[in-house]
C-alpha cells in the first residue's frame, strides 16, 4: 500500500509504501493520502492523538499525532483516499479526545472531492 503524507503548510510530500502494517508520524497538519479505496477499510479507531485505520485485509495504518492540535495554525490533518483518480475525503464528527489512552471507534463521513489542493496552505501561492 502506498501513502502520501503532504504537509499542509509547505506542500512537502513524503511517499511511504508497505506490504502490511504501516506507521506514519505526523509532525505538522498534513494530508494523509492513501492510494486505495475507502471501501477497503474495516473501521477507524482514535487512541489518544493517534488515528488507527484497520483495513479489511488485516493490516493497520497508524497515523501518530493525526489528531494533535498545533497552536500556530487553525489547520488539522486530513484523510483522503485516492482510488485511481477518485478522491474521497474522510472526516470524523466525534473526533474529541477520549480520556486517557482509551480507544474510541470513529464513524467516518465520506465526501467525494475533486482535489486536495484546497487543504494546502500553499495552494494560492503555487498556482498564481
PDB file of C-alpha atoms in Angstrom:
ATOM      1  CA  UNK A   1       0.000   0.000   0.000  1.00  0.00           C
ATOM      2  CA  UNK A   2       1.234   3.463  -0.855  1.00  0.00           C
ATOM      3  CA  UNK A   3       0.545   6.524   1.273  1.00  0.00           C
ATOM      4  CA  UNK A   4       1.483  10.139   0.568  1.00  0.00           C
ATOM      5  CA  UNK A   5       1.958  12.450   3.550  1.00  0.00           C
ATOM      6  CA  UNK A   6       1.682  16.057   2.377  1.00  0.00           C
ATOM      7  CA  UNK A   7       2.418  18.858   4.858  1.00  0.00           C
ATOM      8  CA  UNK A   8      -0.408  21.378   4.504  1.00  0.00           C
ATOM      9  CA  UNK A   9       1.768  24.471   5.052  1.00  0.00           C
ATOM     10  CA  UNK A  10       4.580  23.661   2.615  1.00  0.00           C
ATOM     11  CA  UNK A  11       3.031  21.010   0.301  1.00  0.00           C
ATOM     12  CA  UNK A  12       6.133  18.885   1.007  1.00  0.00           C
ATOM     13  CA  UNK A  13       5.300  15.282   0.115  1.00  0.00           C
ATOM     14  CA  UNK A  14       6.706  12.072   1.598  1.00  0.00           C
ATOM     15  CA  UNK A  15       5.775   8.792  -0.092  1.00  0.00           C
ATOM     16  CA  UNK A  16       5.562   5.696   2.093  1.00  0.00           C
ATOM     17  CA  UNK A  17       4.940   2.117   0.980  1.00  0.00           C
ATOM     18  CA  UNK A  18       4.383  -1.057   2.953  1.00  0.00           C
ATOM     19  CA  UNK A  19       3.194  -4.579   2.321  1.00  0.00           C
ATOM     20  CA  UNK A  20       1.439  -4.816   5.669  1.00  0.00           C
ATOM     21  CA  UNK A  21       1.161  -2.589   8.715  1.00  0.00           C
ATOM     22  CA  UNK A  22       2.319   0.999   8.312  1.00  0.00           C
ATOM     23  CA  UNK A  23       3.169   3.632  10.919  1.00  0.00           C
ATOM     24  CA  UNK A  24       3.054   7.285   9.885  1.00  0.00           C
ATOM     25  CA  UNK A  25       4.397  10.022  12.154  1.00  0.00           C
ATOM     26  CA  UNK A  26       2.529  13.305  11.663  1.00  0.00           C
ATOM     27  CA  UNK A  27       4.621  16.263  12.884  1.00  0.00           C
ATOM     28  CA  UNK A  28       2.512  19.082  11.374  1.00  0.00           C
ATOM     29  CA  UNK A  29      -1.014  19.358   9.951  1.00  0.00           C
ATOM     30  CA  UNK A  30      -0.887  17.120   6.882  1.00  0.00           C
ATOM     31  CA  UNK A  31      -2.990  15.486   4.212  1.00  0.00           C
ATOM     32  CA  UNK A  32      -2.712  11.709   4.527  1.00  0.00           C
ATOM     33  CA  UNK A  33      -3.493  10.389   1.028  1.00  0.00           C
ATOM     34  CA  UNK A  34      -3.936   6.618   0.924  1.00  0.00           C
ATOM     35  CA  UNK A  35      -3.731   5.091  -2.547  1.00  0.00           C
ATOM     36  CA  UNK A  36      -6.677   2.718  -2.406  1.00  0.00           C
ATOM     37  CA  UNK A  37     -10.394   2.623  -1.760  1.00  0.00           C
ATOM     38  CA  UNK A  38     -12.087   3.747   1.443  1.00  0.00           C
ATOM     39  CA  UNK A  39     -14.217   0.613   0.965  1.00  0.00           C
ATOM     40  CA  UNK A  40     -11.120  -1.431   1.924  1.00  0.00           C
ATOM     41  CA  UNK A  41     -11.347  -0.065   5.497  1.00  0.00           C
ATOM     42  CA  UNK A  42     -12.882  -2.232   8.212  1.00  0.00           C
ATOM     43  CA  UNK A  43     -13.023   0.502  10.868  1.00  0.00           C
ATOM     44  CA  UNK A  44     -11.318   3.581  12.320  1.00  0.00           C
ATOM     45  CA  UNK A  45     -10.125   3.995  15.929  1.00  0.00           C
ATOM     46  CA  UNK A  46      -8.929   7.072  17.801  1.00  0.00           C
ATOM     47  CA  UNK A  47      -6.392   6.248  20.511  1.00  0.00           C
ATOM     48  CA  UNK A  48      -5.118   9.377  22.231  1.00  0.00           C
ATOM     49  CA  UNK A  49      -3.940  11.655  19.421  1.00  0.00           C
ATOM     50  CA  UNK A  50      -3.461   8.738  17.003  1.00  0.00           C
ATOM     51  CA  UNK A  51      -5.729   7.524  14.197  1.00  0.00           C
ATOM     52  CA  UNK A  52      -5.707   3.784  13.560  1.00  0.00           C
ATOM     53  CA  UNK A  53      -7.108   2.622  10.228  1.00  0.00           C
ATOM     54  CA  UNK A  54      -7.964  -1.084  10.251  1.00  0.00           C
ATOM     55  CA  UNK A  55      -8.073  -2.495   6.736  1.00  0.00           C
ATOM     56  CA  UNK A  56     -10.209  -5.472   5.703  1.00  0.00           C
ATOM     57  CA  UNK A  57      -7.029  -7.376   4.721  1.00  0.00           C
ATOM     58  CA  UNK A  58      -5.942  -7.299   8.394  1.00  0.00           C
ATOM     59  CA  UNK A  59      -3.294  -4.588   8.075  1.00  0.00           C
ATOM     60  CA  UNK A  60      -3.318  -1.449  10.216  1.00  0.00           C
ATOM     61  CA  UNK A  61      -2.216   2.070   9.318  1.00  0.00           C
ATOM     62  CA  UNK A  62      -1.310   4.066  12.447  1.00  0.00           C
ATOM     63  CA  UNK A  63      -1.168   7.834  11.985  1.00  0.00           C
ATOM     64  CA  UNK A  64       0.694   9.029  15.085  1.00  0.00           C
ATOM     65  CA  UNK A  65      -0.401  12.541  16.197  1.00  0.00           C
ATOM     66  CA  UNK A  66      -3.107  12.738  13.497  1.00  0.00           C
ATOM     67  CA  UNK A  67      -5.432  14.487  15.984  1.00  0.00           C
ATOM     68  CA  UNK A  68      -2.721  16.726  17.502  1.00  0.00           C
ATOM     69  CA  UNK A  69      -3.568  20.418  17.713  1.00  0.00           C
ATOM     70  CA  UNK A  70      -0.998  22.991  16.679  1.00  0.00           C
ATOM     71  CA  UNK A  71      -1.314  26.456  18.271  1.00  0.00           C
ATOM     72  CA  UNK A  72       0.288  28.295  15.327  1.00  0.00           C
ATOM     73  CA  UNK A  73      -2.335  27.181  12.791  1.00  0.00           C
ATOM     74  CA  UNK A  74      -6.084  26.524  12.692  1.00  0.00           C
ATOM     75  CA  UNK A  75      -5.437  23.586  10.350  1.00  0.00           C
ATOM     76  CA  UNK A  76      -5.517  19.948  11.332  1.00  0.00           C
ATOM     77  CA  UNK A  77      -4.686  16.769   9.449  1.00  0.00           C
ATOM     78  CA  UNK A  78      -6.994  15.449   6.740  1.00  0.00           C
ATOM     79  CA  UNK A  79      -7.523  11.907   5.443  1.00  0.00           C
ATOM     80  CA  UNK A  80      -8.090  11.269   1.730  1.00  0.00           C
ATOM     81  CA  UNK A  81      -8.336   8.023  -0.237  1.00  0.00           C
ATOM     82  CA  UNK A  82      -7.210   8.069  -3.877  1.00  0.00           C
ATOM     83  CA  UNK A  83      -8.837   5.175  -5.722  1.00  0.00           C
ATOM     84  CA  UNK A  84      -7.387   5.576  -9.192  1.00  0.00           C
ATOM     85  CA  UNK A  85      -8.227   9.246  -9.503  1.00  0.00           C
ATOM     86  CA  UNK A  86     -11.449   9.312  -7.472  1.00  0.00           C
ATOM     87  CA  UNK A  87     -10.733  11.207  -4.254  1.00  0.00           C
ATOM     88  CA  UNK A  88     -12.709  10.548  -1.073  1.00  0.00           C
ATOM     89  CA  UNK A  89     -12.239  12.864   1.922  1.00  0.00           C
ATOM     90  CA  UNK A  90     -12.861  11.181   5.286  1.00  0.00           C
ATOM     91  CA  UNK A  91     -13.840  13.195   8.353  1.00  0.00           C
ATOM     92  CA  UNK A  92     -14.996  12.212  11.824  1.00  0.00           C
ATOM     93  CA  UNK A  93     -17.686  14.043  13.792  1.00  0.00           C
ATOM     94  CA  UNK A  94     -16.778  12.521  17.168  1.00  0.00           C
ATOM     95  CA  UNK A  95     -13.090  13.319  16.982  1.00  0.00           C
ATOM     96  CA  UNK A  96     -12.801  14.765  20.506  1.00  0.00           C
ATOM     97  CA  UNK A  97     -10.015  13.220  22.530  1.00  0.00           C
ATOM     98  CA  UNK A  98     -11.007  10.233  24.668  1.00  0.00           C
ATOM     99  CA  UNK A  99      -9.974  10.206  28.307  1.00  0.00           C
ATOM    100  CA  UNK A 100      -6.544   8.779  28.916  1.00  0.00           C
ATOM    101  CA  UNK A 101      -5.397   6.426  26.188  1.00  0.00           C
ATOM    102  CA  UNK A 102      -8.802   4.788  25.713  1.00  0.00           C
ATOM    103  CA  UNK A 103      -9.698   3.690  22.199  1.00  0.00           C
ATOM    104  CA  UNK A 104     -12.784   5.188  20.562  1.00  0.00           C
ATOM    105  CA  UNK A 105     -14.413   3.767  17.432  1.00  0.00           C
ATOM    106  CA  UNK A 106     -14.965   6.563  14.905  1.00  0.00           C
ATOM    107  CA  UNK A 107     -17.774   6.880  12.379  1.00  0.00           C
ATOM    108  CA  UNK A 108     -16.458   8.164   9.053  1.00  0.00           C
ATOM    109  CA  UNK A 109     -18.208  10.747   6.914  1.00  0.00           C
ATOM    110  CA  UNK A 110     -17.198  10.342   3.274  1.00  0.00           C
ATOM    111  CA  UNK A 111     -17.241  13.131   0.706  1.00  0.00           C
ATOM    112  CA  UNK A 112     -16.070  12.934  -2.894  1.00  0.00           C
ATOM    113  CA  UNK A 113     -13.692  15.789  -3.685  1.00  0.00           C
ATOM    114  CA  UNK A 114     -12.048  16.984  -6.887  1.00  0.00           C
ATOM    115  CA  UNK A 115      -8.622  17.816  -5.453  1.00  0.00           C
ATOM    116  CA  UNK A 116      -6.601  18.007  -2.245  1.00  0.00           C
ATOM    117  CA  UNK A 117      -5.399  21.500  -3.228  1.00  0.00           C
ATOM    118  CA  UNK A 118      -7.935  23.345  -1.012  1.00  0.00           C
ATOM    119  CA  UNK A 119      -6.344  21.594   2.009  1.00  0.00           C
ATOM    120  CA  UNK A 120      -2.906  23.034   1.188  1.00  0.00           C
ATOM    121  CA  UNK A 121      -1.959  26.465   2.555  1.00  0.00           C
ATOM    122  CA  UNK A 122       0.434  26.945  -0.355  1.00  0.00           C
ATOM    123  CA  UNK A 123      -2.350  26.391  -2.909  1.00  0.00           C
ATOM    124  CA  UNK A 124      -2.903  30.072  -3.674  1.00  0.00           C
ATOM    125  CA  UNK A 125       0.822  30.793  -3.924  1.00  0.00           C
ATOM    126  CA  UNK A 126       1.666  27.721  -6.022  1.00  0.00           C
ATOM    127  CA  UNK A 127      -0.949  28.402  -8.687  1.00  0.00           C
ATOM    128  CA  UNK A 128      -0.851  32.203  -9.033  1.00  0.00           C
TER     129      UNK A 128
END
